C-alpha positions as YAML, in Angstrom:
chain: A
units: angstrom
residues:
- id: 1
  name: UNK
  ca: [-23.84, -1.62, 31.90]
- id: 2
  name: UNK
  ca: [-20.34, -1.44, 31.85]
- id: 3
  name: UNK
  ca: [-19.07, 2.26, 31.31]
- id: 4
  name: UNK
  ca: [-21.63, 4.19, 33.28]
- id: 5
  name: UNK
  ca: [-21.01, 7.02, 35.52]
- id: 6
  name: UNK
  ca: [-22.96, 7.22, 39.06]
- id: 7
  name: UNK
  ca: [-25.34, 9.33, 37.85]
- id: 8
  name: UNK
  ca: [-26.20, 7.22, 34.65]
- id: 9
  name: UNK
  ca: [-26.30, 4.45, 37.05]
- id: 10
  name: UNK
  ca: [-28.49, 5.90, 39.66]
- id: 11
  name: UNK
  ca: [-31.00, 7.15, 36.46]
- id: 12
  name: UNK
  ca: [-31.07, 3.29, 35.26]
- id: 13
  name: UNK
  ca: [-31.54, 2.10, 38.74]
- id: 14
  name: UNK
  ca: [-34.63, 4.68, 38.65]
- id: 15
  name: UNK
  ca: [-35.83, 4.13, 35.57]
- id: 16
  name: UNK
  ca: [-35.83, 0.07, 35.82]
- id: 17
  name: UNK
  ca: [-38.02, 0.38, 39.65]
- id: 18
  name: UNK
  ca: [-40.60, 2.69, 38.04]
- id: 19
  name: UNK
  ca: [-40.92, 0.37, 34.82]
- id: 20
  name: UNK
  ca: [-41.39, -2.66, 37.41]
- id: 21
  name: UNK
  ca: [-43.85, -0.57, 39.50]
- id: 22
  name: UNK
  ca: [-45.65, 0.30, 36.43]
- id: 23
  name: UNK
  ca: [-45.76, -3.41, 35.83]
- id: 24
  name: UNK
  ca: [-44.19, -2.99, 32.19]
- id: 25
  name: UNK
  ca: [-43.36, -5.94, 32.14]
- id: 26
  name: UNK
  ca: [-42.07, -9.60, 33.58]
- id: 27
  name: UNK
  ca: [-38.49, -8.78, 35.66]
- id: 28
  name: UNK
  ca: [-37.08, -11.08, 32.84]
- id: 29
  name: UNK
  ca: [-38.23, -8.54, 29.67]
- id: 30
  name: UNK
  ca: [-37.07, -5.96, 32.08]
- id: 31
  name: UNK
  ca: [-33.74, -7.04, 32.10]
- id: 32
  name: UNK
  ca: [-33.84, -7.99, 28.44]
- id: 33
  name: UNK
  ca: [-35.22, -3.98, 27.92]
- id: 34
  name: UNK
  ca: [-32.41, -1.98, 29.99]
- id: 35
  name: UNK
  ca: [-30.00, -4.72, 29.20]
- id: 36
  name: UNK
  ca: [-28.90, -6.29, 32.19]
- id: 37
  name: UNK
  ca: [-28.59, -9.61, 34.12]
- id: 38
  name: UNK
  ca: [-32.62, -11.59, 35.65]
- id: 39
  name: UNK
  ca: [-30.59, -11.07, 38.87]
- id: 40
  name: UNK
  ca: [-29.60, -7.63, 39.18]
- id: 41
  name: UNK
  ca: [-33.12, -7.04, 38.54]
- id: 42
  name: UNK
  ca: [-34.29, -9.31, 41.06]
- id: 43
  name: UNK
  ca: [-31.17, -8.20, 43.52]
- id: 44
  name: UNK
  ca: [-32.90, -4.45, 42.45]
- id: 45
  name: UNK
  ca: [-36.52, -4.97, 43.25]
- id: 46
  name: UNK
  ca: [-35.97, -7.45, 46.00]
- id: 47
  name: UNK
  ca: [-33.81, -4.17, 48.17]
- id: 48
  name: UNK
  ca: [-36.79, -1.82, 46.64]
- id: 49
  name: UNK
  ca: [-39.37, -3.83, 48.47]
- id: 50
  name: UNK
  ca: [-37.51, -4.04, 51.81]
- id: 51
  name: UNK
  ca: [-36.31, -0.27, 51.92]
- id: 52
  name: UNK
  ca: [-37.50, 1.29, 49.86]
- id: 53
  name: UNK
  ca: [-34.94, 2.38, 48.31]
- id: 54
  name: UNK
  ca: [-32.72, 1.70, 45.14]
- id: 55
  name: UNK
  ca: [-29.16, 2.77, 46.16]
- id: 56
  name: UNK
  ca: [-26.72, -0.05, 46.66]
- id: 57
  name: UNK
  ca: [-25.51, -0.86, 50.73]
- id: 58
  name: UNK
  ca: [-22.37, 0.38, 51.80]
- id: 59
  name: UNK
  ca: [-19.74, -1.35, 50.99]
- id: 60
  name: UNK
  ca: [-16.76, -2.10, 53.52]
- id: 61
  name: UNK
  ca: [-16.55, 0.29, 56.53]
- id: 62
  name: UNK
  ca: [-14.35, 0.52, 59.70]
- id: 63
  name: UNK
  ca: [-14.88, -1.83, 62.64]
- id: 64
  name: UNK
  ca: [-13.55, -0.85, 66.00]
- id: 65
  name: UNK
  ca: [-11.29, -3.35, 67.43]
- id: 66
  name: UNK
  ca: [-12.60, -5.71, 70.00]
- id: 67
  name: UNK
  ca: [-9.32, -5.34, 72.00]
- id: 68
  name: UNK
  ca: [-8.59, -1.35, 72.64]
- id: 69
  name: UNK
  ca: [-7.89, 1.04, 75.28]
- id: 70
  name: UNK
  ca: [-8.46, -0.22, 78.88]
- id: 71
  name: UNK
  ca: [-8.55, -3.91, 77.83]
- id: 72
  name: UNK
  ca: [-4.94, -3.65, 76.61]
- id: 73
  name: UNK
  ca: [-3.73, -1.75, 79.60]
- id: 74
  name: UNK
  ca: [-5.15, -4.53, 81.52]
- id: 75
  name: UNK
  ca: [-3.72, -7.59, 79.49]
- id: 76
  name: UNK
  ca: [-0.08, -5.91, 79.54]
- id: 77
  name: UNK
  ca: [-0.59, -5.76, 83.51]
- id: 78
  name: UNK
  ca: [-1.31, -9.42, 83.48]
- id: 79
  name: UNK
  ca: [1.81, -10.03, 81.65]
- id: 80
  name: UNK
  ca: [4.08, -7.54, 83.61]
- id: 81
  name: UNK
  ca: [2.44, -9.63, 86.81]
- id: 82
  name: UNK
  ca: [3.30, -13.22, 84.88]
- id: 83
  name: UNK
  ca: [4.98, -13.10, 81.57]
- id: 84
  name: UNK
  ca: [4.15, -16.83, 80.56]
- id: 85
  name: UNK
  ca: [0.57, -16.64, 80.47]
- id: 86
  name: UNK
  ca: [-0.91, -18.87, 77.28]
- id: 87
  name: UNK
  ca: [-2.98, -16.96, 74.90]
- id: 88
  name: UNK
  ca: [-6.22, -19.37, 75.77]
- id: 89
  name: UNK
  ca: [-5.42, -18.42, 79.60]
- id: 90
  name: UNK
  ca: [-5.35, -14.68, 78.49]
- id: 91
  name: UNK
  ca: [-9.11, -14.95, 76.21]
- id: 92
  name: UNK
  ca: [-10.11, -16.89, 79.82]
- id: 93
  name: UNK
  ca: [-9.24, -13.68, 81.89]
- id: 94
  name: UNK
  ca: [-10.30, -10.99, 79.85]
- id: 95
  name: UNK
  ca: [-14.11, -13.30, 79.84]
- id: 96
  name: UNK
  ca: [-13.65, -13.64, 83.48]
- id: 97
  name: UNK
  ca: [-12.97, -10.43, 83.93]
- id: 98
  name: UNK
  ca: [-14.80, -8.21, 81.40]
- id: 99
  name: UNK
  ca: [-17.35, -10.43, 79.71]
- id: 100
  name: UNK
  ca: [-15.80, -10.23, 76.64]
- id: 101
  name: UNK
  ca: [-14.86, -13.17, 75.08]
- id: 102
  name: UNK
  ca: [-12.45, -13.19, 71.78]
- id: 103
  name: UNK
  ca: [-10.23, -15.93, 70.14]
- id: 104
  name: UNK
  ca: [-6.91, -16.56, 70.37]
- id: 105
  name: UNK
  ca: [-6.44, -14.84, 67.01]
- id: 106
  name: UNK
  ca: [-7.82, -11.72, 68.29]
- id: 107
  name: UNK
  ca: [-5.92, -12.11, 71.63]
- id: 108
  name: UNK
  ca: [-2.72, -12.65, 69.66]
- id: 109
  name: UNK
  ca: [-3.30, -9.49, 67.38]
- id: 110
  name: UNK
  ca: [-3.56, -7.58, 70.99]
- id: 111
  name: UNK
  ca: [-0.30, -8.82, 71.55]
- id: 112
  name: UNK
  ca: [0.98, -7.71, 68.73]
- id: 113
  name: UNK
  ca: [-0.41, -3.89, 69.06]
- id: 114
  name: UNK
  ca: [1.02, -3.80, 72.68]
- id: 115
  name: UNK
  ca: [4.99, -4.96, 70.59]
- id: 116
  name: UNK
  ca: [5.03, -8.24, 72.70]
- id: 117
  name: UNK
  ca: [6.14, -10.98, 71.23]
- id: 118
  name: UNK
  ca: [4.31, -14.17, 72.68]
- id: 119
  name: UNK
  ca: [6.82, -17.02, 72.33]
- id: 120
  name: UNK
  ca: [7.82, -18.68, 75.18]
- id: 121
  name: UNK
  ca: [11.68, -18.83, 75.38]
- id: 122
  name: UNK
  ca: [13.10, -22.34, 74.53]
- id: 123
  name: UNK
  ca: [15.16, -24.11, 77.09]
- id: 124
  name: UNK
  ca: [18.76, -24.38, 75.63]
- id: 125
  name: UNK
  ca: [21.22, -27.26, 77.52]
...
């Protein structure tokens, strides 16, 4: 299968459905015939009898940030108001306060959009 252009691909993906729905044979001698893996064609037929369809999901995609807009405005008030807030205390007020509740990780990648640095300074004698 290796070397195929999309359309070459799309025409075996075709080809391979209406040889199954023609019951031409086991999925197994399928594969064998069009000379692929038992669990591409099982992968295939499995997504043709769900959808409907043959053409593969989409693959990657954006996802909006859970922390954006408003919600940064309003964490960067917080911190204006008391700069030594903990990152737990900050996921705590945005749930309080929004509903939305995110890890630290997530809270600390706000931080980082918004070009605060969230290290508390260290007390030098």
């Amino acid at each position: 299968m290796t070397g195929l252009n999309r359309q070459a691909f799309n025409e075996l993906l075709s080809q391979l459905i209406v040889a199954w729905v023609a019951q031409e044979g086991s999925q197994r001698q399928l594969a064998e015939r069009f000379k692929v893996s038992l669990s591409f064609v099982k992968n295939l037929v499995r997504r043709y009898r769900e959808t409907g369809q043959v053409e593969p999901k989409q693959c990657g995609g954006y996802e909006k940030p859970i922390i954006a807009g408003q919600y940064l405005n309003m964490i960067k008030s917080w911190l204006d108001e008391k700069n030594d807030l903990l990152l737990s205390e900050l996921c705590d007020r945005l749930r309080e306060t929004t509903g939305t509740s995110v890890s630290i990780t997530t809270m600390h990648r706000a931080l980082e959009k918004l070009g605060l640095r969230h290290k508390k300074k260290s007390k030098c004698q």
